[in-house]
XYZ file of C-alpha atoms in Angstrom:
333
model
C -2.704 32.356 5.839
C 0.461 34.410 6.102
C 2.490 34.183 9.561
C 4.613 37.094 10.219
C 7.573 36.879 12.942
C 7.311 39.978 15.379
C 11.087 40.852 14.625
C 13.758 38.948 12.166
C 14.771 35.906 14.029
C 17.058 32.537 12.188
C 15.299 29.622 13.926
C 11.562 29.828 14.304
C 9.765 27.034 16.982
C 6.519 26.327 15.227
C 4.033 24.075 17.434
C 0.306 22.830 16.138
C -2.066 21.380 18.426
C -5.228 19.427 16.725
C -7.810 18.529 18.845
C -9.940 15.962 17.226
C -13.028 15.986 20.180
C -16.658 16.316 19.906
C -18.535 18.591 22.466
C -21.811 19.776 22.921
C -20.998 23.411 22.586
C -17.946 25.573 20.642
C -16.905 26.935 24.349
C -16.497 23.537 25.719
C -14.283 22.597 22.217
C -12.147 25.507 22.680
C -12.032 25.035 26.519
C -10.185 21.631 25.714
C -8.115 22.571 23.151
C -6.733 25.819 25.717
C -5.832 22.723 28.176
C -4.503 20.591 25.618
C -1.991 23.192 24.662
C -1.097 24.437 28.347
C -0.213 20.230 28.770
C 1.535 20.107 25.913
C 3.514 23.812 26.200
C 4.527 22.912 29.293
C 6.732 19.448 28.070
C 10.319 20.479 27.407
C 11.164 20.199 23.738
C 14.525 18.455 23.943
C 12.918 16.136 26.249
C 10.123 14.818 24.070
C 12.851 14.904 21.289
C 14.692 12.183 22.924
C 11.935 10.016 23.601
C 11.379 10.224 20.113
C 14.852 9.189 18.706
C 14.669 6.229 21.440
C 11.512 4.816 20.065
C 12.835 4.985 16.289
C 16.021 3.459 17.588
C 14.008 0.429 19.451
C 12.172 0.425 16.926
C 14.858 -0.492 14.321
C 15.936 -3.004 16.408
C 13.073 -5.397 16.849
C 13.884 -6.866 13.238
C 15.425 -6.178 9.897
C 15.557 -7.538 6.182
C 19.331 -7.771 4.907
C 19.567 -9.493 1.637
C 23.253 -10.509 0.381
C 24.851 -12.329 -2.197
C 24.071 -13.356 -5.774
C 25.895 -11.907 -8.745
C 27.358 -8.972 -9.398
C 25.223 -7.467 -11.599
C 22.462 -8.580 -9.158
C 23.614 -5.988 -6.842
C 21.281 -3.397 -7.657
C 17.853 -5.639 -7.555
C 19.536 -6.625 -4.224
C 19.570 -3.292 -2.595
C 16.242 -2.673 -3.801
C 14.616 -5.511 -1.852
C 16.704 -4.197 1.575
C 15.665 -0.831 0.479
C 12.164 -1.542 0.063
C 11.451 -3.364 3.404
C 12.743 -0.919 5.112
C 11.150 2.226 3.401
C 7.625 0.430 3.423
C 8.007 -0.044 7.476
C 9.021 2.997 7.988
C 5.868 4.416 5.759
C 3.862 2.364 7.584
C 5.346 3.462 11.265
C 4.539 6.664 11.050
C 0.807 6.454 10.278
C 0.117 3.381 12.207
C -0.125 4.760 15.785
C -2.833 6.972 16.224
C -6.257 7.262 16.772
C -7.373 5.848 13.265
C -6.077 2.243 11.443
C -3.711 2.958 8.401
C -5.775 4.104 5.359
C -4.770 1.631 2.333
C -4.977 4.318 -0.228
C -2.307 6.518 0.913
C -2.108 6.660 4.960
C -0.954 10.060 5.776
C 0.957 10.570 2.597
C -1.707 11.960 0.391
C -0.121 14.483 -2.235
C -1.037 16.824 -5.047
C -1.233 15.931 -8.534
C 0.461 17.977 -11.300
C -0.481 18.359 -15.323
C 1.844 17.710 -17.887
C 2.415 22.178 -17.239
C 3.282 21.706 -13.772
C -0.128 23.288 -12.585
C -1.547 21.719 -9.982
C -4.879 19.099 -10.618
C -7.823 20.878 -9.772
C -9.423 17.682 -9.071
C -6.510 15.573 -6.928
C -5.665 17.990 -3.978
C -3.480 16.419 -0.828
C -6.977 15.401 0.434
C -8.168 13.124 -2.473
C -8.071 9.580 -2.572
C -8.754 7.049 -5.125
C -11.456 4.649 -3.376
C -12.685 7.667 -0.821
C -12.565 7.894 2.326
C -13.763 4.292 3.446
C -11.554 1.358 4.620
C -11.806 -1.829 2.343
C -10.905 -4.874 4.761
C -9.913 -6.717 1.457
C -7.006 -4.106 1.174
C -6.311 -2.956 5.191
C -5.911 -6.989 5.824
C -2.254 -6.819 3.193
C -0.941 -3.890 5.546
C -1.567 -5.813 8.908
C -1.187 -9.003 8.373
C 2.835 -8.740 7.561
C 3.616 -7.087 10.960
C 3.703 -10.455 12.807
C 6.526 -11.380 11.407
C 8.007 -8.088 11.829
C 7.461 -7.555 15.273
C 5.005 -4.966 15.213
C 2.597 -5.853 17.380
C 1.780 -2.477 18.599
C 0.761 -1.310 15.464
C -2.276 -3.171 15.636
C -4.052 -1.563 18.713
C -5.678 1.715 16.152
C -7.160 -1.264 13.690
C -8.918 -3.737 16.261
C -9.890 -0.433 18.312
C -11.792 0.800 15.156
C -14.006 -2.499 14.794
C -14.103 -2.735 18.632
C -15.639 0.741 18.904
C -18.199 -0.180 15.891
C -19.509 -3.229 17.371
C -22.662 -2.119 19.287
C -23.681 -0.292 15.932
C -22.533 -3.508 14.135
C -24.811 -5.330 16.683
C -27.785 -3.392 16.184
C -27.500 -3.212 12.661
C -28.250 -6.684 12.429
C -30.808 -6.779 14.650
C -32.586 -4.250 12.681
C -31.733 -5.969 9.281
C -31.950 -9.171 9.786
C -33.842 -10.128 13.307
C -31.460 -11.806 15.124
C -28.119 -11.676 17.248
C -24.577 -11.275 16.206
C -22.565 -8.207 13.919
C -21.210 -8.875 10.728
C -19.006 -6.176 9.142
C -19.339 -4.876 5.904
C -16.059 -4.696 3.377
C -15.407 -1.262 3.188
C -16.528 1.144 6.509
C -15.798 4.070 7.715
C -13.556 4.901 10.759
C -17.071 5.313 12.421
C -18.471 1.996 11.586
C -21.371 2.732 8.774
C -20.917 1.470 5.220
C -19.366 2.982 2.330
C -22.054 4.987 0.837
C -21.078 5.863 -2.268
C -23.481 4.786 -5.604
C -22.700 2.151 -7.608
C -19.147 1.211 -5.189
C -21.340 1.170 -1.761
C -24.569 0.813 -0.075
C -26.712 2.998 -2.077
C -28.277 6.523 -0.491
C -31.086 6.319 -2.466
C -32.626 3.421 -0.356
C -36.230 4.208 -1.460
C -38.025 0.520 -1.749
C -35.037 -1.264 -1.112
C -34.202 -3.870 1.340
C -33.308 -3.165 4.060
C -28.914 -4.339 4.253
C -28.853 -5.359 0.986
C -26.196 -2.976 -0.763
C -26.652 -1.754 -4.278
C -23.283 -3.120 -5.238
C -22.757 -6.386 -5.684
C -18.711 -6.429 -4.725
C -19.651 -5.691 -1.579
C -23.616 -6.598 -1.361
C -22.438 -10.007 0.965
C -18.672 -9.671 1.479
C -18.916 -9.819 5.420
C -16.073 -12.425 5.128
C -13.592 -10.019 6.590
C -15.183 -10.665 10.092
C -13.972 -13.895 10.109
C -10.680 -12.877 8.760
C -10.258 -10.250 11.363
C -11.133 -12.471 14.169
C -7.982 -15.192 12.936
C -6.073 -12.249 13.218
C -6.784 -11.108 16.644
C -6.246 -15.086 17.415
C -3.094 -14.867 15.875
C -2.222 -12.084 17.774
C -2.713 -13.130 21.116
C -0.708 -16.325 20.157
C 2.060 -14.009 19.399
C 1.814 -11.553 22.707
C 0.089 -13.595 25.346
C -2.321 -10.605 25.798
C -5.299 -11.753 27.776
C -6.667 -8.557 28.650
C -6.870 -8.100 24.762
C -8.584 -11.490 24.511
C -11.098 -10.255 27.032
C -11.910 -7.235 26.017
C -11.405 -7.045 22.382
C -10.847 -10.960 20.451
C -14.173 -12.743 22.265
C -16.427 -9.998 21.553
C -15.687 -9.480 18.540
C -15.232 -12.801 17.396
C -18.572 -14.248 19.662
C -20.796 -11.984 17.818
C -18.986 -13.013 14.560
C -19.755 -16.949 15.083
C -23.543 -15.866 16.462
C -23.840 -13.885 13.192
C -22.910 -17.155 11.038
C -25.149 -19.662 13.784
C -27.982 -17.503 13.063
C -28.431 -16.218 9.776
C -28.123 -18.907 7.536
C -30.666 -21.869 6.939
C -29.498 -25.609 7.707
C -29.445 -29.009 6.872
C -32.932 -29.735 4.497
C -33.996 -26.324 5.396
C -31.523 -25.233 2.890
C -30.932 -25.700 -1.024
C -29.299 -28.585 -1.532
C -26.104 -29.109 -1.040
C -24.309 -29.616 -4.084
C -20.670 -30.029 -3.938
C -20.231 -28.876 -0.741
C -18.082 -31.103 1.499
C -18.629 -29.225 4.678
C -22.704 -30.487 4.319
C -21.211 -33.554 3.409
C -18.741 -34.526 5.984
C -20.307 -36.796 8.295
C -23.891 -37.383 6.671
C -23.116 -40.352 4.778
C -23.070 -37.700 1.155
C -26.816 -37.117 1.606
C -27.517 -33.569 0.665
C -29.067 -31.076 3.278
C -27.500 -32.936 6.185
C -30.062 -32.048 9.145
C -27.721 -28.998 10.998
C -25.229 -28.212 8.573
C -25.283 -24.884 7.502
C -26.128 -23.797 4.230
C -24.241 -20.452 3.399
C -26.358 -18.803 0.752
C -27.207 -16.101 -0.244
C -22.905 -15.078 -0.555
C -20.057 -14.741 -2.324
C -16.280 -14.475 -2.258
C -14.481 -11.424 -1.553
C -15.395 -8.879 -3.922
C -15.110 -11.248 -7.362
C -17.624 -13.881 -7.456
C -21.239 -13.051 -6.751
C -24.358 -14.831 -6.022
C -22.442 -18.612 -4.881
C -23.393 -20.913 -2.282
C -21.357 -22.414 0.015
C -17.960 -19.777 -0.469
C -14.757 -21.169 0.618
C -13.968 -18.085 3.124
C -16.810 -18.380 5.407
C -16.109 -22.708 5.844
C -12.220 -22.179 5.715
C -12.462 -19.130 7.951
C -14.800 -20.761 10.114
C -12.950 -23.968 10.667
C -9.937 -21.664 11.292
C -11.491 -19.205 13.962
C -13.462 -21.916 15.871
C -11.291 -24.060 17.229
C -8.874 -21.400 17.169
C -11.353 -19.587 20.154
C -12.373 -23.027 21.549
C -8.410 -23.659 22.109
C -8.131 -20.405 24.584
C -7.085 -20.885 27.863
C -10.130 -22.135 30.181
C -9.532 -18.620 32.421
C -10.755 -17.064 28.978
């Protein structure tokens, strides 16, 4: 762990070159990596320094926060708020462009934790995380959701890649679970697309006996709202870039094997329980419960909080959102 300079030198050039690649053999790994650094070596330094300081500089331009007035003694609360917006997009710049979404519990700023001595925590090394290692859509949606308005479209491509690349295991999950077409998405997943699994906070690995898809915890056991929520997202963000190669290769399968999920997993109309206070089996059946092809959503719940309902507000409102949001797309879609 100790790098020694060959002779005393005052400016060192340090350069690191991961290579995150799966191969069938260690040769063919290593092979890779001994091309990825003759690329890279071969890129002049200054060069790929100044492409650097002109994205940061276009980057700074696509939109600010600059909040003025108010009293004097308002001034510091004032600087806070300009200081804030702008530290929290910078954060969230420099982890939001590779391979892998942000992580909501800490991105790429993970740290050590010290004792009350100074000593570093034995247990919270730069690699620990409250909440592990998964993504929990109910968090991830609060990092993405406020770049529209900012501007920062781009920073979206790792996070619908992720779900994008899990969506023929998504596809076949289902089919294994639960018989029929469509992918659903669990709350928190890995990078990789399988569930948490994690005891009482995940799917369970003990699954001896157990049904199959249904998740030992109940915060997460039918939380597959954030499918919907992540298809009105990818709507939104084709209203806001006019990307249709995105729409066809990203938004409509994802969000067609979202609405297939919904069409076929849930009982309808008298099939169902009946439909007590729900105004979506109302609507349009003169108030008689069971209406014959509304859907009944049950077994669910909403987000993480409130187990065991029927009917949960997400799935209609996000439903009545994403549908006519997809049926609205361009007829060449």
């Amino acid at each position: 762990t100790l790098l020694v300079s060959a002779q005393p030198a005052t400016r060192q050039t340090l350069t690191i070159h991961p290579l995150t690649l799966q191969t069938p053999t260690a040769d063919g790994w290593l092979q890779a990596l001994g091309e990825q650094t003759a690329a890279e070596s071969a890129r002049d330094a200054a060069d790929c320094y100044a492409a650097h300081a002109r994205w940061w500089r276009a980057f700074w331009q696509r939109s600010w926060v600059s909040v003025s007035g108010g009293k004097p003694e308002e001034a510091k609360e004032i600087a806070n708020i300009n200081t804030g917006w702008h530290a929290h997009r910078y954060l969230i710049a420099c982890t939001a462009r590779g391979n892998s979404p942000i992580k909501f519990n800490a991105s790429i700023f993970n740290v050590e934790k010290y004792n009350s001595k100074g000593q570093p925590a034995d247990w919270v090394t730069p690699d620990f995380r409250n909440w592990d290692g998964a993504l929990w859509f109910q968090n991830q949606r609060h990092i993405y959701w406020p770049m529209f308005a900012a501007g920062d479209h781009d920073q979206f491509a790792p996070f619908f890649k992720m779900y994008r690349d899990a969506l023929p295991l998504a596809e076949k999950r289902t089919r294994i679970y639960y018989k029929h077409d469509g992918a659903y998405f669990p709350e928190t997943m890995h990078f990789f697309g399988t569930w948490y699994n994690s005891g009482l906070s995940g799917y369970g690995g003990n699954r001896k006996g157990k049904e199959l898809g249904l998740a030992d915890s109940g915060w997460i056991r039918y939380y597959w709202q954030g499918g919907i929520e992540l298809s009105a997202m990818m709507l939104e963000y084709y209203r806001h870039t006019g990307d249709e190669a995105f729409v066809r290769e990203t938004l409509l399968p994802i969000a067609s094997s979202i609405v297939t999920f919904y069409d076929q997993h849930y009982k309808r109309g008298a099939d169902g329980p009946p439909a007590q206070g729900s105004s979506l089996l109302r609507q349009g059946s003169g108030g008689q419960a069971g209406a014959a092809g509304k859907i009944w959503f049950s077994p669910a719940q909403v987000l993480e909080t409130y187990w065991d309902v029927d009917n949960p507000m997400p799935e209609i409102a996000g439903l009545r959102c994403v549908i006519p949001g997809l049926l609205a797309l361009p007829e060449n879609l």
